[in-house]
Amino acid sequence: MAHGGGARQVKLDRESELRIEVGNDAPLKLRLLNGTAEIFGTELPPDFWLTFPPRLKFAVFTWNGATIEMDGSTETDYTADETPNISYVNVHAVLEERRHRAKPLPPDDPNSQGPRVIVVGPTDSGKSTLSKMLLSWAAKKGWKPTFVDLDIGQGAITIPGCIAATPIEMPIDPVEGIPLDIPLVYFYGHTTPSNNVDLYKVLVKELAQVVERQISGNAESRASGMVINTMGWIEGQGYELLLHAIDTFNANVVLVLGQEKLWSMIRNVLKNKPGVDVVKLQKSGGVVSRNAKFRQKSRSHRIREYFYGLANDLSPHSNIANFSDFSVFRIGGGPQAPRSALPIGAEPAADPLRLAPVNINRDLLHTILAVSFAKEPDQIISSNVAGFVFVTDVDIQRKTITYLAPSAGELPSKYLIAGTVTWLET
Ligand code: ADP
């Protein structure tokens, strides 16, 4: 199954796929020799070599048969003729019908809103992959669905620790992923929601409101609807957060991947909510399980990609600033009121939404800070972020901070948000 390299051809029968994990050390080149094929919903251009980075896991699927040529080494590659793709494309067909029904209606008609799909399921059930397929198939038909990514662990839109939304105007590039030019990003600052569940909820609400505003004025976006990807945390508080997301975004199609129990729980909760469909879908046998170490690694790659580009094609800028140039804040944590102000015996509760100024010191070394669009500190929680910087040095004596930013020049704001997202530049 693993392959050491060299050019080779694979013939795929109709409705089958070639599942590939690119080797660890070198990229893999691949092209479509004949027939038609797609990668997670995006059609391959004929006779054009594509280069996939090390460790990428993906599948080349064909509806009608194809011949693929590969050059380079893989960790695994094998063909599979059992995939759930027919059931996925059937979902797409239903969504398509709803978009067509929504399109001609005036904006004040509630049915002018196209399908709002939310994809839920355990970790490694193929949620992000199904989201991409649905978005790419819709974009291919000329729709502009909004992709909302609520997964702070392995974000598909921007770096980990964020929730984000962006319109998808073209099928998603199988190598480059989602274009980063116009995303709407909120910085949560941690890669697990349990760090601050209240903050997560507040940010989901902010994001939903802004997305709502953006699409309400645009008939095409409105009819195209949304695809919302979620976290793999489905137990306890994670489950509550799923229900919160369904409610906050007014999702009307809930796709549950690979878990009967979750499907029946959500169906029971939503059975009194007319107009919400809860659909159970099979998980693909091709979805690769990723352990904690792999996840950590891919988070780190995501951050690297933000600064350096996928193919090392960006040149981030190292800048030096004075401590006084910035105000750094942390959200949540610290006690709300001093113990002396509380009734005897009462414990001070941590206020999850408290904005606490952070003293710049060496604790910030190797952390990722978000650059807020806020004009005043009290707008920080409700503001989206412009981008991120990476702290590479803190000089206490000189009171200067050295940081890496995607480009040279002044940051769009002096308000920075700290969390627990760190990176070891590799
Ligand atoms: P989730 O979002 O539920 O955590 P993903 O959609 O990210 O899961 O899938 C996990 C990994 O499996 C990803 O690296 C993805 O590219 C890969 N993958 C998904 N489906 C297939 C498939 N059919 N063949 C090969 N790899 C796949």
JSON list of C-alpha atoms in Angstrom, two decimals, residues 126-237:
[
{"chain": "A", "resi": 126, "resn": "GLY", "atom": "CA", "xyz": [-15.30, 13.44, 8.07]},
{"chain": "A", "resi": 127, "resn": "LYS", "atom": "CA", "xyz": [-17.13, 16.63, 9.02]},
{"chain": "A", "resi": 128, "resn": "SER", "atom": "CA", "xyz": [-14.72, 19.06, 7.40]},
{"chain": "A", "resi": 129, "resn": "THR", "atom": "CA", "xyz": [-14.52, 16.86, 4.34]},
{"chain": "A", "resi": 130, "resn": "LEU", "atom": "CA", "xyz": [-18.29, 16.67, 3.90]},
{"chain": "A", "resi": 131, "resn": "SER", "atom": "CA", "xyz": [-18.53, 20.45, 4.45]},
{"chain": "A", "resi": 132, "resn": "LYS", "atom": "CA", "xyz": [-15.99, 20.99, 1.68]},
{"chain": "A", "resi": 133, "resn": "MET", "atom": "CA", "xyz": [-17.84, 18.66, -0.70]},
{"chain": "A", "resi": 134, "resn": "LEU", "atom": "CA", "xyz": [-21.18, 20.39, -0.17]},
{"chain": "A", "resi": 135, "resn": "LEU", "atom": "CA", "xyz": [-19.58, 23.82, -0.59]},
{"chain": "A", "resi": 136, "resn": "SER", "atom": "CA", "xyz": [-17.64, 22.88, -3.72]},
{"chain": "A", "resi": 137, "resn": "TRP", "atom": "CA", "xyz": [-20.60, 21.20, -5.38]},
{"chain": "A", "resi": 138, "resn": "ALA", "atom": "CA", "xyz": [-22.72, 24.29, -4.65]},
{"chain": "A", "resi": 139, "resn": "ALA", "atom": "CA", "xyz": [-20.04, 26.69, -5.90]},
{"chain": "A", "resi": 140, "resn": "LYS", "atom": "CA", "xyz": [-19.68, 24.66, -9.09]},
{"chain": "A", "resi": 141, "resn": "LYS", "atom": "CA", "xyz": [-23.36, 25.35, -9.76]},
{"chain": "A", "resi": 142, "resn": "GLY", "atom": "CA", "xyz": [-22.75, 29.06, -9.35]},
{"chain": "A", "resi": 143, "resn": "TRP", "atom": "CA", "xyz": [-24.00, 29.50, -5.77]},
{"chain": "A", "resi": 144, "resn": "LYS", "atom": "CA", "xyz": [-22.11, 31.47, -3.13]},
{"chain": "A", "resi": 145, "resn": "PRO", "atom": "CA", "xyz": [-22.69, 29.57, 0.09]},
{"chain": "A", "resi": 146, "resn": "THR", "atom": "CA", "xyz": [-21.16, 30.86, 3.31]},
{"chain": "A", "resi": 147, "resn": "PHE", "atom": "CA", "xyz": [-18.79, 28.51, 5.06]},
{"chain": "A", "resi": 148, "resn": "VAL", "atom": "CA", "xyz": [-18.85, 28.84, 8.84]},
{"chain": "A", "resi": 149, "resn": "ASP", "atom": "CA", "xyz": [-16.16, 26.98, 10.73]},
{"chain": "A", "resi": 150, "resn": "LEU", "atom": "CA", "xyz": [-16.76, 26.60, 14.46]},
{"chain": "A", "resi": 151, "resn": "ASP", "atom": "CA", "xyz": [-13.96, 24.08, 14.94]},
{"chain": "A", "resi": 152, "resn": "ILE", "atom": "CA", "xyz": [-11.32, 25.82, 17.06]},
{"chain": "A", "resi": 153, "resn": "GLY", "atom": "CA", "xyz": [-9.12, 22.73, 17.08]},
{"chain": "A", "resi": 154, "resn": "GLN", "atom": "CA", "xyz": [-8.43, 22.26, 13.38]},
{"chain": "A", "resi": 155, "resn": "GLY", "atom": "CA", "xyz": [-9.78, 25.28, 11.59]},
{"chain": "A", "resi": 156, "resn": "ALA", "atom": "CA", "xyz": [-10.13, 25.02, 7.83]},
{"chain": "A", "resi": 157, "resn": "ILE", "atom": "CA", "xyz": [-10.33, 28.79, 7.33]},
{"chain": "A", "resi": 158, "resn": "THR", "atom": "CA", "xyz": [-7.60, 30.24, 9.51]},
{"chain": "A", "resi": 159, "resn": "ILE", "atom": "CA", "xyz": [-5.28, 29.34, 12.38]},
{"chain": "A", "resi": 160, "resn": "PRO", "atom": "CA", "xyz": [-6.40, 27.17, 15.32]},
{"chain": "A", "resi": 161, "resn": "GLY", "atom": "CA", "xyz": [-8.14, 28.87, 18.23]},
{"chain": "A", "resi": 162, "resn": "CYS", "atom": "CA", "xyz": [-10.55, 30.83, 16.02]},
{"chain": "A", "resi": 163, "resn": "ILE", "atom": "CA", "xyz": [-14.03, 30.60, 14.63]},
{"chain": "A", "resi": 164, "resn": "ALA", "atom": "CA", "xyz": [-14.56, 32.07, 11.21]},
{"chain": "A", "resi": 165, "resn": "ALA", "atom": "CA", "xyz": [-16.82, 32.50, 8.21]},
{"chain": "A", "resi": 166, "resn": "THR", "atom": "CA", "xyz": [-16.18, 33.18, 4.55]},
{"chain": "A", "resi": 167, "resn": "PRO", "atom": "CA", "xyz": [-18.18, 33.11, 1.33]},
{"chain": "A", "resi": 168, "resn": "ILE", "atom": "CA", "xyz": [-17.21, 30.28, -1.03]},
{"chain": "A", "resi": 169, "resn": "GLU", "atom": "CA", "xyz": [-17.35, 31.48, -4.60]},
{"chain": "A", "resi": 170, "resn": "MET", "atom": "CA", "xyz": [-15.40, 28.73, -6.33]},
{"chain": "A", "resi": 171, "resn": "PRO", "atom": "CA", "xyz": [-14.91, 25.03, -5.72]},
{"chain": "A", "resi": 172, "resn": "ILE", "atom": "CA", "xyz": [-12.30, 24.68, -2.97]},
{"chain": "A", "resi": 173, "resn": "ASP", "atom": "CA", "xyz": [-8.77, 24.16, -4.27]},
{"chain": "A", "resi": 174, "resn": "PRO", "atom": "CA", "xyz": [-7.70, 20.65, -3.17]},
{"chain": "A", "resi": 175, "resn": "VAL", "atom": "CA", "xyz": [-4.15, 21.83, -2.47]},
{"chain": "A", "resi": 176, "resn": "GLU", "atom": "CA", "xyz": [-4.50, 25.45, -1.36]},
{"chain": "A", "resi": 177, "resn": "GLY", "atom": "CA", "xyz": [-7.71, 25.03, 0.60]},
{"chain": "A", "resi": 178, "resn": "ILE", "atom": "CA", "xyz": [-9.96, 27.97, 1.31]},
{"chain": "A", "resi": 179, "resn": "PRO", "atom": "CA", "xyz": [-8.79, 31.40, 0.14]},
{"chain": "A", "resi": 180, "resn": "LEU", "atom": "CA", "xyz": [-7.92, 33.59, 3.08]},
{"chain": "A", "resi": 181, "resn": "ASP", "atom": "CA", "xyz": [-8.69, 36.93, 1.53]},
{"chain": "A", "resi": 182, "resn": "ILE", "atom": "CA", "xyz": [-12.05, 37.79, 3.04]},
{"chain": "A", "resi": 183, "resn": "PRO", "atom": "CA", "xyz": [-12.67, 35.72, 6.13]},
{"chain": "A", "resi": 184, "resn": "LEU", "atom": "CA", "xyz": [-14.50, 37.04, 9.13]},
{"chain": "A", "resi": 185, "resn": "VAL", "atom": "CA", "xyz": [-12.52, 35.77, 12.11]},
{"chain": "A", "resi": 186, "resn": "TYR", "atom": "CA", "xyz": [-13.09, 35.81, 15.87]},
{"chain": "A", "resi": 187, "resn": "PHE", "atom": "CA", "xyz": [-10.26, 34.86, 18.18]},
{"chain": "A", "resi": 188, "resn": "TYR", "atom": "CA", "xyz": [-11.18, 32.52, 20.98]},
{"chain": "A", "resi": 189, "resn": "GLY", "atom": "CA", "xyz": [-7.56, 31.95, 21.91]},
{"chain": "A", "resi": 190, "resn": "HIS", "atom": "CA", "xyz": [-7.63, 28.29, 22.94]},
{"chain": "A", "resi": 191, "resn": "THR", "atom": "CA", "xyz": [-7.84, 25.03, 21.06]},
{"chain": "A", "resi": 192, "resn": "THR", "atom": "CA", "xyz": [-10.32, 23.42, 23.42]},
{"chain": "A", "resi": 193, "resn": "PRO", "atom": "CA", "xyz": [-13.69, 24.99, 24.20]},
{"chain": "A", "resi": 194, "resn": "SER", "atom": "CA", "xyz": [-13.65, 23.86, 27.83]},
{"chain": "A", "resi": 195, "resn": "ASN", "atom": "CA", "xyz": [-11.12, 26.63, 28.60]},
{"chain": "A", "resi": 196, "resn": "ASN", "atom": "CA", "xyz": [-13.93, 29.16, 28.43]},
{"chain": "A", "resi": 197, "resn": "VAL", "atom": "CA", "xyz": [-17.30, 27.86, 27.30]},
{"chain": "A", "resi": 198, "resn": "ASP", "atom": "CA", "xyz": [-19.05, 31.18, 27.89]},
{"chain": "A", "resi": 199, "resn": "LEU", "atom": "CA", "xyz": [-16.63, 33.06, 25.70]},
{"chain": "A", "resi": 200, "resn": "TYR", "atom": "CA", "xyz": [-17.02, 30.44, 22.96]},
{"chain": "A", "resi": 201, "resn": "LYS", "atom": "CA", "xyz": [-20.77, 30.93, 23.03]},
{"chain": "A", "resi": 202, "resn": "VAL", "atom": "CA", "xyz": [-20.49, 34.71, 22.95]},
{"chain": "A", "resi": 203, "resn": "LEU", "atom": "CA", "xyz": [-18.18, 34.57, 19.93]},
{"chain": "A", "resi": 204, "resn": "VAL", "atom": "CA", "xyz": [-20.45, 32.11, 18.10]},
{"chain": "A", "resi": 205, "resn": "LYS", "atom": "CA", "xyz": [-23.28, 34.58, 18.66]},
{"chain": "A", "resi": 206, "resn": "GLU", "atom": "CA", "xyz": [-21.24, 37.54, 17.40]},
{"chain": "A", "resi": 207, "resn": "LEU", "atom": "CA", "xyz": [-20.18, 35.61, 14.33]},
{"chain": "A", "resi": 208, "resn": "ALA", "atom": "CA", "xyz": [-23.77, 34.54, 13.63]},
{"chain": "A", "resi": 209, "resn": "GLN", "atom": "CA", "xyz": [-25.03, 38.11, 13.88]},
{"chain": "A", "resi": 210, "resn": "VAL", "atom": "CA", "xyz": [-22.46, 39.46, 11.48]},
{"chain": "A", "resi": 211, "resn": "VAL", "atom": "CA", "xyz": [-22.96, 36.64, 8.97]},
{"chain": "A", "resi": 212, "resn": "GLU", "atom": "CA", "xyz": [-26.69, 37.20, 9.22]},
{"chain": "A", "resi": 213, "resn": "ARG", "atom": "CA", "xyz": [-26.23, 40.89, 8.43]},
{"chain": "A", "resi": 214, "resn": "GLN", "atom": "CA", "xyz": [-23.90, 40.18, 5.53]},
{"chain": "A", "resi": 215, "resn": "ILE", "atom": "CA", "xyz": [-26.15, 37.72, 3.81]},
{"chain": "A", "resi": 216, "resn": "SER", "atom": "CA", "xyz": [-29.42, 39.46, 4.52]},
{"chain": "A", "resi": 217, "resn": "GLY", "atom": "CA", "xyz": [-28.61, 42.20, 2.03]},
{"chain": "A", "resi": 218, "resn": "ASN", "atom": "CA", "xyz": [-27.59, 39.84, -0.74]},
{"chain": "A", "resi": 219, "resn": "ALA", "atom": "CA", "xyz": [-30.22, 37.68, -2.44]},
{"chain": "A", "resi": 220, "resn": "GLU", "atom": "CA", "xyz": [-27.67, 35.34, -3.94]},
{"chain": "A", "resi": 221, "resn": "SER", "atom": "CA", "xyz": [-25.87, 34.63, -0.65]},
{"chain": "A", "resi": 222, "resn": "ARG", "atom": "CA", "xyz": [-29.19, 34.32, 1.11]},
{"chain": "A", "resi": 223, "resn": "ALA", "atom": "CA", "xyz": [-30.48, 31.69, -1.29]},
{"chain": "A", "resi": 224, "resn": "SER", "atom": "CA", "xyz": [-27.15, 29.87, -1.30]},
{"chain": "A", "resi": 225, "resn": "GLY", "atom": "CA", "xyz": [-27.32, 29.36, 2.46]},
{"chain": "A", "resi": 226, "resn": "MET", "atom": "CA", "xyz": [-24.58, 28.17, 4.75]},
{"chain": "A", "resi": 227, "resn": "VAL", "atom": "CA", "xyz": [-22.54, 25.12, 5.59]},
{"chain": "A", "resi": 228, "resn": "ILE", "atom": "CA", "xyz": [-21.44, 25.09, 9.21]},
{"chain": "A", "resi": 229, "resn": "ASN", "atom": "CA", "xyz": [-18.65, 22.81, 10.37]},
{"chain": "A", "resi": 230, "resn": "THR", "atom": "CA", "xyz": [-18.46, 21.98, 14.08]},
{"chain": "A", "resi": 231, "resn": "MET", "atom": "CA", "xyz": [-16.11, 20.47, 16.66]},
{"chain": "A", "resi": 232, "resn": "GLY", "atom": "CA", "xyz": [-15.81, 16.78, 17.39]},
{"chain": "A", "resi": 233, "resn": "TRP", "atom": "CA", "xyz": [-16.70, 17.35, 21.04]},
{"chain": "A", "resi": 234, "resn": "ILE", "atom": "CA", "xyz": [-20.15, 15.82, 21.29]},
{"chain": "A", "resi": 235, "resn": "GLU", "atom": "CA", "xyz": [-20.42, 14.77, 24.94]},
{"chain": "A", "resi": 236, "resn": "GLY", "atom": "CA", "xyz": [-21.71, 16.83, 27.86]},
{"chain": "A", "resi": 237, "resn": "GLN", "atom": "CA", "xyz": [-20.85, 20.47, 27.37]}
]
